[in-house]
GROMACS .gro file of C-alpha atoms in nm:
model
  368
    1MET     CA    1  -2.227   1.394  -0.003
    2ALA     CA    2  -2.227   1.729   0.178
    3GLU     CA    3  -1.912   1.874   0.332
    4ILE     CA    4  -1.767   2.180   0.506
    5ASN     CA    5  -1.480   2.349   0.322
    6ILE     CA    6  -1.253   2.581   0.519
    7ASN     CA    7  -1.025   2.768   0.278
    8ILE     CA    8  -0.717   2.907   0.453
    9ALA     CA    9  -0.546   3.168   0.235
   10GLY     CA   10  -0.173   3.129   0.171
   11ASP     CA   11   0.094   2.976  -0.052
   12PHE     CA   12   0.134   2.650   0.136
   13ILE     CA   13   0.313   2.327   0.052
   14ASP     CA   14   0.214   2.120   0.357
   15SER     CA   15   0.010   2.114   0.677
   16PHE     CA   16  -0.058   1.903   0.985
   17ILE     CA   17  -0.297   1.926   1.281
   18TYR     CA   18  -0.218   1.779   1.622
   19SER     CA   19  -0.375   1.836   1.964
   20GLY     CA   20  -0.544   2.156   1.854
   21VAL     CA   21  -0.235   2.302   1.682
   22LEU     CA   22  -0.237   2.365   1.307
   23PHE     CA   23   0.110   2.353   1.152
   24THR     CA   24   0.171   2.492   0.802
   25VAL     CA   25   0.474   2.523   0.575
   26ASP     CA   26   0.464   2.778   0.293
   27THR     CA   27   0.653   2.806  -0.036
   28ASN     CA   28   0.926   3.011   0.135
   29GLY     CA   29   0.995   2.730   0.379
   30ILE     CA   30   0.833   2.913   0.671
   31LEU     CA   31   0.688   2.684   0.936
   32CYS     CA   32   0.404   2.833   1.143
   33SER     CA   33   0.185   2.716   1.429
   34TYR     CA   34  -0.174   2.830   1.483
   35SER     CA   35  -0.422   2.770   1.760
   36TRP     CA   36  -0.703   2.596   1.571
   37ARG     CA   37  -0.949   2.677   1.848
   38ASN     CA   38  -0.860   3.046   1.844
   39LEU     CA   39  -0.902   3.063   1.466
   40VAL     CA   40  -1.241   2.891   1.478
   41ASP     CA   41  -1.364   3.081   1.786
   42SER     CA   42  -1.255   3.414   1.635
   43TYR     CA   43  -1.429   3.339   1.306
   44PHE     CA   44  -1.763   3.260   1.468
   45ARG     CA   45  -1.743   3.572   1.684
   46LEU     CA   46  -1.738   3.767   1.357
   47TYR     CA   47  -1.976   3.553   1.152
   48THR     CA   48  -2.264   3.363   1.309
   49ASN     CA   49  -2.372   3.177   0.994
   50HIS     CA   50  -2.317   2.802   1.035
   51SER     CA   51  -2.226   2.850   1.403
   52LYS     CA   52  -2.402   2.521   1.487
   53PHE     CA   53  -2.096   2.351   1.331
   54HIS     CA   54  -1.856   2.536   1.562
   55ASN     CA   55  -1.768   2.231   1.772
   56LYS     CA   56  -1.766   1.995   1.474
   57ILE     CA   57  -1.504   2.212   1.303
   58LEU     CA   58  -1.288   2.202   1.617
   59ASP     CA   59  -1.279   1.820   1.620
   60CYS     CA   60  -1.492   1.512   1.565
   61ARG     CA   61  -1.529   1.389   1.922
   62GLU     CA   62  -1.860   1.256   2.050
   63GLY     CA   63  -2.119   1.530   2.076
   64ASN     CA   64  -1.963   1.738   1.799
   65ASN     CA   65  -2.143   1.567   1.512
   66SER     CA   66  -2.411   1.806   1.385
   67LYS     CA   67  -2.508   1.662   1.048
   68ILE     CA   68  -2.394   1.851   0.738
   69GLU     CA   69  -2.691   1.877   0.499
   70GLN     CA   70  -2.539   2.099   0.229
   71ASN     CA   71  -2.197   2.219   0.117
   72ILE     CA   72  -2.060   2.504   0.329
   73THR     CA   73  -1.757   2.722   0.254
   74ILE     CA   74  -1.571   2.925   0.518
   75VAL     CA   75  -1.272   3.146   0.434
   76PHE     CA   76  -0.982   3.245   0.661
   77GLU     CA   77  -0.810   3.539   0.488
   78LYS     CA   78  -0.441   3.622   0.545
   79LYS     CA   79  -0.513   3.925   0.766
   80PHE     CA   80  -0.747   3.715   0.977
   81LEU     CA   81  -0.476   3.448   1.017
   82GLU     CA   82  -0.215   3.702   1.124
   83LYS     CA   83  -0.447   3.866   1.376
   84ASN     CA   84  -0.574   3.543   1.533
   85GLN     CA   85  -0.274   3.312   1.499
   86LYS     CA   86  -0.189   3.251   1.866
   87GLY     CA   87   0.128   3.078   1.752
   88THR     CA   88   0.471   3.142   1.607
   89CYS     CA   89   0.683   3.094   1.292
   90CYS     CA   90   1.037   2.998   1.197
   91ASP     CA   91   1.236   2.963   0.875
   92LEU     CA   92   1.319   2.602   0.784
   93ASP     CA   93   1.544   2.730   0.503
   94VAL     CA   94   1.432   2.433   0.293
   95TRP     CA   95   1.117   2.284   0.144
   96ASN     CA   96   0.999   1.993   0.351
   97THR     CA   97   0.900   1.664   0.187
   98ASP     CA   98   0.688   1.532   0.475
   99LEU     CA   99   0.568   1.606   0.828
  100ASP     CA  100   0.466   1.389   1.120
  101VAL     CA  101   0.394   1.449   1.488
  102LYS     CA  102   0.427   1.203   1.774
  103ASP     CA  103   0.425   1.275   2.149
  104ASN     CA  104   0.454   1.652   2.103
  105ILE     CA  105   0.752   1.624   1.868
  106LEU     CA  106   0.724   1.753   1.511
  107TYR     CA  107   0.932   1.556   1.259
  108ILE     CA  108   1.032   1.732   0.935
  109SER     CA  109   1.191   1.557   0.638
  110SER     CA  110   1.361   1.725   0.343
  111GLU     CA  111   1.649   1.694   0.098
  112ARG     CA  112   1.874   1.741   0.404
  113GLY     CA  113   1.741   1.438   0.589
  114LEU     CA  114   1.531   1.448   0.906
  115VAL     CA  115   1.506   1.699   1.190
  116SER     CA  116   1.283   1.712   1.496
  117LEU     CA  117   1.118   2.003   1.675
  118PRO     CA  118   1.006   1.912   2.029
  119PHE     CA  119   0.729   2.120   2.185
  120LEU     CA  120   0.642   1.916   2.494
  121GLU     CA  121   0.694   2.209   2.732
  122GLU     CA  122   0.569   2.469   2.482
  123TRP     CA  123   0.227   2.312   2.414
  124ASP     CA  124  -0.036   2.502   2.611
  125ASN     CA  125  -0.398   2.395   2.562
  126GLY     CA  126  -0.379   2.385   2.183
  127LYS     CA  127  -0.122   2.662   2.142
  128VAL     CA  128   0.251   2.656   2.064
  129MET     CA  129   0.382   3.011   2.107
  130LYS     CA  130   0.753   2.931   2.080
  131PHE     CA  131   0.964   2.699   1.864
  132ASN     CA  132   1.281   2.542   1.999
  133GLN     CA  133   1.591   2.484   1.791
  134LEU     CA  134   1.566   2.217   1.521
  135ILE     CA  135   1.746   1.895   1.617
  136PRO     CA  136   1.912   1.695   1.334
  137LEU     CA  137   1.827   1.324   1.359
  138TRP     CA  138   1.957   1.188   1.028
  139LYS     CA  139   2.136   1.374   0.748
  140GLU     CA  140   2.288   1.112   0.520
  141ALA     CA  141   2.054   1.166   0.221
  142LYS     CA  142   1.724   1.310   0.105
  143VAL     CA  143   1.418   1.174   0.285
  144PHE     CA  144   1.100   1.155   0.074
  145GLY     CA  145   0.860   1.041   0.345
  146LEU     CA  146   0.850   0.941   0.710
  147SER     CA  147   0.630   0.766   0.963
  148THR     CA  148   0.683   0.781   1.339
  149GLY     CA  149   0.606   0.495   1.573
  150SER     CA  150   0.642   0.400   1.937
  151TRP     CA  151   0.962   0.413   2.140
  152GLY     CA  152   1.120   0.689   1.930
  153ARG     CA  153   1.128   0.473   1.618
  154THR     CA  154   1.084   0.642   1.280
  155ILE     CA  155   1.078   0.485   0.935
  156LEU     CA  156   1.241   0.692   0.660
  157ALA     CA  157   1.166   0.655   0.289
  158ALA     CA  158   1.513   0.750   0.170
  159GLY     CA  159   1.491   0.700  -0.208
  160ASP     CA  160   1.790   0.508  -0.344
  161ASN     CA  161   1.899   0.442   0.014
  162GLY     CA  162   1.588   0.230   0.071
  163ALA     CA  163   1.369   0.223   0.381
  164LEU     CA  164   1.547   0.281   0.710
  165GLU     CA  165   1.451   0.277   1.075
  166ILE     CA  166   1.615   0.530   1.306
  167MET     CA  167   1.561   0.606   1.673
  168ASN     CA  168   1.510   0.947   1.829
  169ASN     CA  169   1.707   0.896   2.148
  170GLY     CA  170   1.563   1.218   2.288
  171VAL     CA  171   1.210   1.086   2.346
  172GLU     CA  172   1.118   1.062   2.714
  173GLN     CA  173   1.023   0.693   2.698
  174LEU     CA  174   1.372   0.587   2.584
  175GLN     CA  175   1.535   0.815   2.838
  176LYS     CA  176   1.320   0.663   3.112
  177ILE     CA  177   1.451   0.313   3.042
  178GLY     CA  178   1.805   0.435   2.969
  179PHE     CA  179   1.815   0.304   2.611
  180HIS     CA  180   1.971   0.458   2.302
  181LYS     CA  181   2.073   0.343   1.956
  182ASN     CA  182   2.271   0.557   1.712
  183LYS     CA  183   2.293   0.332   1.406
  184GLU     CA  184   2.008   0.324   1.156
  185LYS     CA  185   1.871  -0.013   1.046
  186ILE     CA  186   1.799  -0.099   0.682
  187ILE     CA  187   1.449  -0.243   0.651
  188ASP     CA  188   1.444  -0.275   0.271
  189SER     CA  189   1.724  -0.182   0.029
  190ASN     CA  190   1.495  -0.119  -0.270
  191ILE     CA  191   1.402   0.236  -0.372
  192CYS     CA  192   1.152   0.376  -0.121
  193LEU     CA  193   0.950   0.695  -0.175
  194ASP     CA  194   0.689   0.676   0.102
  195CYS     CA  195   0.610   0.475   0.412
  196GLU     CA  196   0.341   0.424   0.673
  197TRP     CA  197   0.345   0.254   1.010
  198SER     CA  198   0.035   0.096   1.163
  199SER     CA  199  -0.115   0.253   1.473
  200ASN     CA  200   0.059   0.004   1.703
  201SER     CA  201   0.392   0.013   1.512
  202THR     CA  202   0.396  -0.358   1.429
  203LEU     CA  203   0.322  -0.341   1.054
  204ALA     CA  204   0.458  -0.110   0.786
  205ILE     CA  205   0.385  -0.029   0.421
  206LEU     CA  206   0.674   0.079   0.197
  207ASP     CA  207   0.605   0.242  -0.140
  208GLY     CA  208   0.863   0.206  -0.416
  209LEU     CA  209   0.868   0.320  -0.778
  210ASN     CA  210   0.643   0.044  -0.912
  211SER     CA  211   0.606  -0.185  -0.615
  212LYS     CA  212   0.490  -0.210  -0.256
  213ALA     CA  213   0.645  -0.398   0.032
  214MET     CA  214   0.493  -0.483   0.368
  215TYR     CA  215   0.681  -0.572   0.685
  216MET     CA  216   0.591  -0.711   1.025
  217PHE     CA  217   0.791  -0.597   1.329
  218ASP     CA  218   0.838  -0.757   1.669
  219SER     CA  219   0.554  -0.687   1.909
  220ILE     CA  220   0.653  -0.460   2.195
  221ASP     CA  221   0.475  -0.315   2.498
  222SER     CA  222   0.309   0.022   2.456
  223ASP     CA  223   0.530   0.314   2.552
  224SER     CA  224   0.238   0.521   2.687
  225ARG     CA  225   0.287   0.420   3.051
  226PHE     CA  226   0.652   0.527   3.034
  227LYS     CA  227   0.565   0.892   2.981
  228LYS     CA  228   0.649   1.132   3.262
  229ASN     CA  229   0.292   1.258   3.296
  230ASN     CA  230   0.143   0.908   3.326
  231ASN     CA  231   0.173   0.875   3.702
  232SER     CA  232  -0.107   0.618   3.738
  233ASN     CA  233   0.107   0.336   3.602
  234GLN     CA  234   0.447   0.425   3.742
  235ASN     CA  235   0.433   0.158   4.014
  236LYS     CA  236   0.363  -0.112   3.754
  237ILE     CA  237   0.697  -0.067   3.577
  238THR     CA  238   0.951  -0.327   3.686
  239GLU     CA  239   1.316  -0.383   3.608
  240ASP     CA  240   1.215  -0.693   3.411
  241ASP     CA  241   0.981  -0.478   3.200
  242ILE     CA  242   1.266  -0.245   3.114
  243LYS     CA  243   1.508  -0.528   3.031
  244LYS     CA  244   1.251  -0.697   2.806
  245ILE     CA  245   1.176  -0.378   2.613
  246ALA     CA  246   1.544  -0.288   2.576
  247SER     CA  247   1.618  -0.638   2.445
  248ILE     CA  248   1.344  -0.616   2.179
  249LEU     CA  249   1.454  -0.268   2.071
  250ASN     CA  250   1.815  -0.380   2.049
  251LYS     CA  251   1.745  -0.698   1.849
  252GLU     CA  252   1.432  -0.585   1.663
  253THR     CA  253   1.357  -0.775   1.344
  254ALA     CA  254   1.140  -0.684   1.046
  255LYS     CA  255   0.990  -0.971   0.846
  256ASP     CA  256   0.889  -0.922   0.482
  257ILE     CA  257   0.522  -1.024   0.454
  258SER     CA  258   0.465  -0.883   0.105
  259LYS     CA  259   0.209  -1.064  -0.107
  260ASN     CA  260   0.277  -1.121  -0.477
  261GLU     CA  261   0.136  -0.871  -0.726
  262ILE     CA  262   0.001  -0.629  -0.466
  263GLN     CA  263  -0.128  -0.313  -0.633
  264HIS     CA  264  -0.259  -0.114  -0.335
  265SER     CA  265  -0.234  -0.143   0.042
  266TRP     CA  266  -0.362   0.055   0.337
  267PHE     CA  267  -0.440   0.041   0.708
  268GLU     CA  268  -0.783   0.040   0.868
  269GLY     CA  269  -0.699   0.096   1.231
  270SER     CA  270  -0.418  -0.148   1.300
  271ARG     CA  271  -0.529  -0.399   1.032
  272LEU     CA  272  -0.339  -0.417   0.703
  273TYR     CA  273  -0.535  -0.453   0.377
  274ALA     CA  274  -0.413  -0.512   0.023
  275VAL     CA  275  -0.550  -0.556  -0.329
  276ASP     CA  276  -0.371  -0.766  -0.592
  277SER     CA  277  -0.351  -0.741  -0.972
  278ASN     CA  278  -0.669  -0.950  -1.002
  279ASN     CA  279  -0.856  -0.689  -0.796
  280LYS     CA  280  -0.895  -0.930  -0.505
  281SER     CA  281  -0.887  -0.782  -0.155
  282PHE     CA  282  -0.699  -0.935   0.140
  283TYR     CA  283  -0.620  -0.853   0.501
  284PHE     CA  284  -0.332  -0.971   0.718
  285LYS     CA  285  -0.429  -1.173   1.025
  286SER     CA  286  -0.229  -1.399   1.258
  287GLY     CA  287   0.070  -1.412   1.027
  288SER     CA  288  -0.109  -1.483   0.699
  289TRP     CA  289  -0.322  -1.320   0.430
  290VAL     CA  290  -0.699  -1.380   0.432
  291GLU     CA  291  -0.924  -1.297   0.137
  292ALA     CA  292  -1.173  -1.019   0.214
  293LYS     CA  293  -1.478  -0.867   0.049
  294GLY     CA  294  -1.588  -0.513  -0.021
  295TRP     CA  295  -1.322  -0.357  -0.245
  296GLU     CA  296  -1.499  -0.044  -0.379
  297LEU     CA  297  -1.285   0.042  -0.681
  298ASN     CA  298  -1.283  -0.116  -1.025
  299GLU     CA  299  -1.001  -0.251  -1.237
  300SER     CA  300  -0.965   0.074  -1.434
  301ASP     CA  301  -0.867   0.279  -1.127
  302ALA     CA  302  -0.494   0.362  -1.142
  303VAL     CA  303  -0.433   0.430  -0.772
  304LEU     CA  304  -0.124   0.630  -0.679
  305LYS     CA  305  -0.195   0.678  -0.308
  306LEU     CA  306  -0.464   0.545  -0.073
  307LYS     CA  307  -0.536   0.632   0.291
  308ASN     CA  308  -0.824   0.530   0.516
  309ILE     CA  309  -0.995   0.709   0.807
  310THR     CA  310  -1.346   0.693   0.955
  311ALA     CA  311  -1.473   0.939   0.691
  312GLY     CA  312  -1.378   0.694   0.414
  313LYS     CA  313  -1.098   0.598   0.179
  314PHE     CA  314  -0.910   0.884   0.013
  315ILE     CA  315  -0.755   0.796  -0.320
  316GLU     CA  316  -0.516   0.985  -0.544
  317THR     CA  317  -0.500   0.849  -0.900
  318GLU     CA  318  -0.225   0.861  -1.159
  319SER     CA  319  -0.437   1.113  -1.352
  320ASP     CA  320  -0.404   1.363  -1.061
  321GLU     CA  321  -0.756   1.322  -0.930
  322LEU     CA  322  -0.846   1.299  -0.562
  323PHE     CA  323  -1.147   1.087  -0.463
  324ARG     CA  324  -1.331   0.996  -0.147
  325VAL     CA  325  -1.501   0.656  -0.127
  326ALA     CA  326  -1.758   0.621   0.152
  327ASN     CA  327  -2.079   0.422   0.199
  328GLY     CA  328  -2.034   0.261  -0.143
  329LYS     CA  329  -2.015   0.597  -0.322
  330LYS     CA  330  -1.719   0.750  -0.502
  331GLU     CA  331  -1.687   1.130  -0.494
  332LEU     CA  332  -1.439   1.349  -0.683
  333LEU     CA  333  -1.285   1.595  -0.435
  334SER     CA  334  -1.027   1.779  -0.646
  335GLU     CA  335  -0.835   1.785  -0.972
  336ASP     CA  336  -0.609   2.080  -0.885
  337PHE     CA  337  -0.416   2.002  -0.568
  338THR     CA  338  -0.050   2.011  -0.465
  339SER     CA  339  -0.066   1.764  -0.177
  340TRP     CA  340  -0.311   1.617   0.073
  341ARG     CA  341  -0.309   1.454   0.412
  342VAL     CA  342  -0.542   1.270   0.651
  343PHE     CA  343  -0.477   1.185   1.015
  344PRO     CA  344  -0.546   0.814   1.075
  345ARG     CA  345  -0.379   0.800   1.418
  346SER     CA  346  -0.577   1.092   1.559
  347LYS     CA  347  -0.909   1.031   1.735
  348SER     CA  348  -1.006   1.399   1.696
  349TYR     CA  349  -0.966   1.441   1.319
  350GLN     CA  350  -1.116   1.125   1.168
  351ASP     CA  351  -1.367   1.336   0.973
  352ARG     CA  352  -1.136   1.554   0.765
  353ILE     CA  353  -0.871   1.587   0.498
  354HIS     CA  354  -0.623   1.869   0.435
  355VAL     CA  355  -0.585   1.953   0.064
  356VAL     CA  356  -0.315   2.201  -0.040
  357LYS     CA  357  -0.407   2.407  -0.346
  358ASP     CA  358  -0.228   2.692  -0.528
  359GLU     CA  359  -0.369   2.980  -0.324
  360TYR     CA  360  -0.504   2.817  -0.009
  361LEU     CA  361  -0.512   2.520   0.222
  362GLN     CA  362  -0.852   2.354   0.216
  363VAL     CA  363  -0.978   2.164   0.520
  364LYS     CA  364  -1.264   1.939   0.411
  365ILE     CA  365  -1.488   1.805   0.689
  366PHE     CA  366  -1.741   1.524   0.636
  367ASN     CA  367  -2.020   1.351   0.823
  368ILE     CA  368  -1.909   1.036   1.005
   0.00000   0.00000   0.00000
């Protein structure tokens, strides 16, 4: 299975890409933004080899899918990054444990809790040239992982403190309906080390030490039409709409839908899948679990982490191996990585994975 590898030189610990902006955090706790388009455009102005993949490297939207026939490696050296950054940097003064971005707000978790970095006004056609001041959202304990959802809601994997839901009262949708909530809500009191919310923020996966839990949340209207720049739907918002949403947010419940002996779970779009100790696959539909077919792994696979995007399933094993499973084939991607990330909520980056290695960040791009 052929792929494009873009090796970005640096001592990184994490990365994220959102709306054309590449965010990185290095081993000194320095957060930087880069214009992904400017990096790619600048590279192909210097080197014309593989230029037919120019648009594909930018994103995976329709029309950008030139087929990769053989492995390709592209290198962005440090001097090249500095010269063509079109971005900015700031010192976090801490190593982050996770990153997420929602509605032009960067969320950063660490041993100090959770902070946000809004860039709604600063985003300019895939560039963020200025960082605002970090805003503390929760600082009661270390946060190991986070997942942002609609209406300013964020799930925190807070270790011994369990899984919590907090609200970022600063998001424009909450301000538009005049709602705020300052107290966090405990979703699950068991140890929680990672979490993931479904694309529509109605289902969540919580990862513990040796167990997984899955929760179903109250259904709520999309917050997209409550954004300031969405003028087309402003006249459709009624006082009853606002009261209904505020009531759900205020009384929101989370129901434990965990299935016994679940070994792995993941989202495909908004659908929740799980595999039990007998290697049987299930998906959650209309309030119950339904047996499914097509589980690609075998009983000997000791899965530590599993994520799904259009390019396939990406699986980290307990033996520190990273695999891609696509079209019935299993491919070893790396045995020497620090961390990795895919972007299941993004329509533009369904064809790639970010893999952090000792001396560079590797962006792997696949055919889809």
